[in-house]
Coordinates of C-alpha atoms and ligand atoms in Angstrom, one line a residue:
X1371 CA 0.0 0.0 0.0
X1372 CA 1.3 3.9 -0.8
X1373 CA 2.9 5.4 2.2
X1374 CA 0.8 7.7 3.8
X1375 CA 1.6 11.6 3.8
X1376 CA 1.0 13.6 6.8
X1377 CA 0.5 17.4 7.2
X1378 CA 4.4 18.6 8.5
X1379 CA 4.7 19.9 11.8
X1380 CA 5.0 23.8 11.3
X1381 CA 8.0 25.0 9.8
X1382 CA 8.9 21.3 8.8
X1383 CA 8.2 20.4 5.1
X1384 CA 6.1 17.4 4.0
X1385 CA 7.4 14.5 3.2
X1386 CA 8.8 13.1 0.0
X1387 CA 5.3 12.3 -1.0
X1388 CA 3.3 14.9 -0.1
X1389 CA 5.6 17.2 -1.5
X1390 CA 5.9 15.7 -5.2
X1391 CA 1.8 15.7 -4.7
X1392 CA 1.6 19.7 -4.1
X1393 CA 4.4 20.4 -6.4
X1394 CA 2.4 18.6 -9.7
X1395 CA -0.9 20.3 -8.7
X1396 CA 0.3 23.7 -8.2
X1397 CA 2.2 23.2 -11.5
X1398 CA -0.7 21.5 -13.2
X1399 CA -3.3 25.0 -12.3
X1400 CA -0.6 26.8 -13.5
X1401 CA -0.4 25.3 -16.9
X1402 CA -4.0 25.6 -16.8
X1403 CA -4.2 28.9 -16.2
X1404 CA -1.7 29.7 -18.7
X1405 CA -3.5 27.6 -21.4
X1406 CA -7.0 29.0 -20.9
X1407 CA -5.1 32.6 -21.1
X1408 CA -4.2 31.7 -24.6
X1409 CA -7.8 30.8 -25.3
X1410 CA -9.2 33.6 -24.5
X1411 CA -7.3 35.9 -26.3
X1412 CA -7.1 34.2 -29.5
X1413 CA -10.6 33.7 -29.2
X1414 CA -11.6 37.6 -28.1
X1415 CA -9.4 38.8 -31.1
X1416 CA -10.8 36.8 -33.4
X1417 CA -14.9 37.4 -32.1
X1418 CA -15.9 34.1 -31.3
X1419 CA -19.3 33.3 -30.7
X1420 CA -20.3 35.0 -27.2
X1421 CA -21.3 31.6 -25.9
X1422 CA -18.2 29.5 -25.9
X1423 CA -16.3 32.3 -25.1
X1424 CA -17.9 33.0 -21.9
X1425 CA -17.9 29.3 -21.3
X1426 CA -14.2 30.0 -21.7
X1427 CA -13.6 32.4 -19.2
X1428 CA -16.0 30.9 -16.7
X1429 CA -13.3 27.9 -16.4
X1430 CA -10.4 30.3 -16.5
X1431 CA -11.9 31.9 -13.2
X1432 CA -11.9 28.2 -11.7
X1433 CA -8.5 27.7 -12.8
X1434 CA -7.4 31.0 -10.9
X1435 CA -9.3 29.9 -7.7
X1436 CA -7.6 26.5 -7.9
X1437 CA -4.0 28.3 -8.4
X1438 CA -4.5 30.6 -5.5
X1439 CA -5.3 28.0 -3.6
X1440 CA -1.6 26.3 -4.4
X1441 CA 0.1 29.5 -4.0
X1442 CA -1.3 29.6 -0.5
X1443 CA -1.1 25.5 0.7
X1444 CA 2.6 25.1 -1.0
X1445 CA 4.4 27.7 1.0
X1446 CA 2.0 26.5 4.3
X1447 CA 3.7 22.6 3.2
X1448 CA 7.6 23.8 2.7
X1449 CA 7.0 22.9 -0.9
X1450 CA 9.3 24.7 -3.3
X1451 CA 6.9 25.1 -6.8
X1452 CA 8.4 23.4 -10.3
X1453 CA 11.8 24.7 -11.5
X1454 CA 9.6 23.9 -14.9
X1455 CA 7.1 27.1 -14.3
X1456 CA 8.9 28.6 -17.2
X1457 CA 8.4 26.1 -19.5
X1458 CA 4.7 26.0 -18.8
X1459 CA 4.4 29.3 -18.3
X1460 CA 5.3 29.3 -21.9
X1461 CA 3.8 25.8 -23.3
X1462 CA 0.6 26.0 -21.6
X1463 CA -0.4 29.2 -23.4
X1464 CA 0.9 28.2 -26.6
X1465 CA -1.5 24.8 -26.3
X1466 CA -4.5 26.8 -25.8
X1467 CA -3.6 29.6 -28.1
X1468 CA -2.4 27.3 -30.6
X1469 CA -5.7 24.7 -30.4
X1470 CA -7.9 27.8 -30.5
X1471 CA -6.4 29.5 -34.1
X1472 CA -8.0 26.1 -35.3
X1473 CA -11.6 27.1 -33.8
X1474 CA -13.5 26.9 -31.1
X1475 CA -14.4 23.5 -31.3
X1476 CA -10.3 22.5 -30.9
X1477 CA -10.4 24.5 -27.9
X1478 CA -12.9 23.0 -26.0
X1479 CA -11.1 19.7 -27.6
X1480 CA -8.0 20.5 -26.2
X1481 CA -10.2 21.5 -22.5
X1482 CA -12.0 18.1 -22.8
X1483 CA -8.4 16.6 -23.0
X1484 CA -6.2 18.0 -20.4
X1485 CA -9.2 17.6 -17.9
X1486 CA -9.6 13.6 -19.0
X1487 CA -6.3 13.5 -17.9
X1488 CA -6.2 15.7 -14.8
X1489 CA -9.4 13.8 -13.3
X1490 CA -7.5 10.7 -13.8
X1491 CA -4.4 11.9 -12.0
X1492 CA -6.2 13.6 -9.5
X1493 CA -8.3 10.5 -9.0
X1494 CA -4.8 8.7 -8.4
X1495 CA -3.4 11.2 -5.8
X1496 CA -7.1 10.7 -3.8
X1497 CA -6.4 7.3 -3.6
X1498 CA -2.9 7.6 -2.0
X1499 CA -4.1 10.4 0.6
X1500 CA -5.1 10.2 4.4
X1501 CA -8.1 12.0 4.8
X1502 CA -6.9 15.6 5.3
X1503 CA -6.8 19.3 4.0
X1504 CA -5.0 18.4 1.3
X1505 CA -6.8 15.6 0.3
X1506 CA -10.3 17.9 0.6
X1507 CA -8.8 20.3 -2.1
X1508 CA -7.9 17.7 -4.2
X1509 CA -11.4 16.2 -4.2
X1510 CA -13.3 19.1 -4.7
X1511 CA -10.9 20.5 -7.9
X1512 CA -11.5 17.0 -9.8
X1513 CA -15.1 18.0 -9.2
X1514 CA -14.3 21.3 -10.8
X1515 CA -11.9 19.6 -13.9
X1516 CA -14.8 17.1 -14.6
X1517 CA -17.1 19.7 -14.8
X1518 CA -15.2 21.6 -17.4
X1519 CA -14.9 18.6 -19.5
X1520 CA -18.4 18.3 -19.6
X1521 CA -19.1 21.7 -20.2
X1522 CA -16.2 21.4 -23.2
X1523 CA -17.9 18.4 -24.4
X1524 CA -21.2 20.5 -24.6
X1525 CA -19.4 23.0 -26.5
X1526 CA -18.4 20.6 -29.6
X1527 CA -15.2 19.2 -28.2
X1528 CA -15.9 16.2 -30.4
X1529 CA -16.6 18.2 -33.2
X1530 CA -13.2 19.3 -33.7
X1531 CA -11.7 18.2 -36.6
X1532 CA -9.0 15.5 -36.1
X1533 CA -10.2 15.2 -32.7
X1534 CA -8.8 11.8 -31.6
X1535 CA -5.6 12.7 -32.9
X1536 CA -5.9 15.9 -30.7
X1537 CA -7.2 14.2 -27.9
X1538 CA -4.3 11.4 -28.1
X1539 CA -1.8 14.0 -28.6
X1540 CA -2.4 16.5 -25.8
X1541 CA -2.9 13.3 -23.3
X1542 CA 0.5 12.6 -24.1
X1543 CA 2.2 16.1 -23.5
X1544 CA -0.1 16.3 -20.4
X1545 CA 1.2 12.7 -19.1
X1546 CA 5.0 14.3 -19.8
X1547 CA 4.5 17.6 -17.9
X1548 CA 2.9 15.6 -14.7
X1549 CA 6.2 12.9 -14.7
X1550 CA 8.6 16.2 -14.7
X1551 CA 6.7 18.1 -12.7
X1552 CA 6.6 15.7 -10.2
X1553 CA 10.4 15.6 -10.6
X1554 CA 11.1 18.6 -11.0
Ligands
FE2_2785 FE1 -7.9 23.4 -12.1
FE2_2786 FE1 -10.1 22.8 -15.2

């Protein structure tokens, strides 16, 4: 069975575990953050349809809430954040800026991906928690990540042309940036 990671005593940093766990999230809402920033300007400049685009931004305001959230536990922890927070500073917007200049429809295909594979890692960290703060947060983000899937479902994800491709494709980068950012 996964060793079990405790809250540190204050001013001690969480174990190995626990630590690689906060450090992946916080990394993870950052990307997302980042990704649904290129979104939304490609999508503004180019005067997408009022709907998705407010769909858009909706999530965006979720993915802050969740980053926040980070930005507050991972200092509390004695986590240090990703060395990689450049690279998906930079990645993560090009992802959504990039799937949007395709449409709308490879937007929301590119939210209904990421989020397929965040609820699944998330779902994995939930299973090698103790009941706990951190566990709590994690819970209720998957909530939030499966509910933007659904809502980019809703919004034609599948439409998208090439979309398995897409889908495929972006699971596999997504898979990458968890393993080094939970190196890293
Ligand atoms: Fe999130
Ligand atoms: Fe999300």
């Amino acid at each position: 069975m996964a060793r079990k990671p405790r809250p540190p005593a204050p001013g001690r940093s969480a174990g190995a575990d626990l630590q690689s766990i906060l450090r992946v999230d916080h990394a993870g809402e950052y990307g997302a953050v980042r990704i649904y920033q290129g979104q939304i300007d490609v999508l503004a400049a180019r005067r997408a349809a009022a709907r998705p685009l407010a769909a858009v931004r909706r999530m965006a305001e979720g993915e802050k809430e969740h980053l926040a959230r980070f930005d507050e536990i991972l200092p509390r922890y004695g986590v240090r954040p990703t060395l990689l927070r450049p690279l998906w500073w930079a990645a993560g917007y090009a992802l959504g800026a990039g799937t949007a200049l395709l449409g709308t429809e490879a937007a929301m295909a590119c939210t209904a991906a990421v989020e397929e594979v965040i609820d699944a890692h998330y779902g994995r960290q939930l299973d090698r928690l103790e009941a706990g703060e951190v566990r709590d947060v994690i819970a209720q983000f998957r909530e939030d990540e499966i509910s933007h899937r659904a809502e980019a479902l809703a919004q034609g994800a599948e439409r998208a042309p090439f979309y398995n491709a897409v889908r495929a494709t972006i699971a596999a980068g997504c898979r990458l940036a968890i393993a080094l950012s939970e190196r890293l």
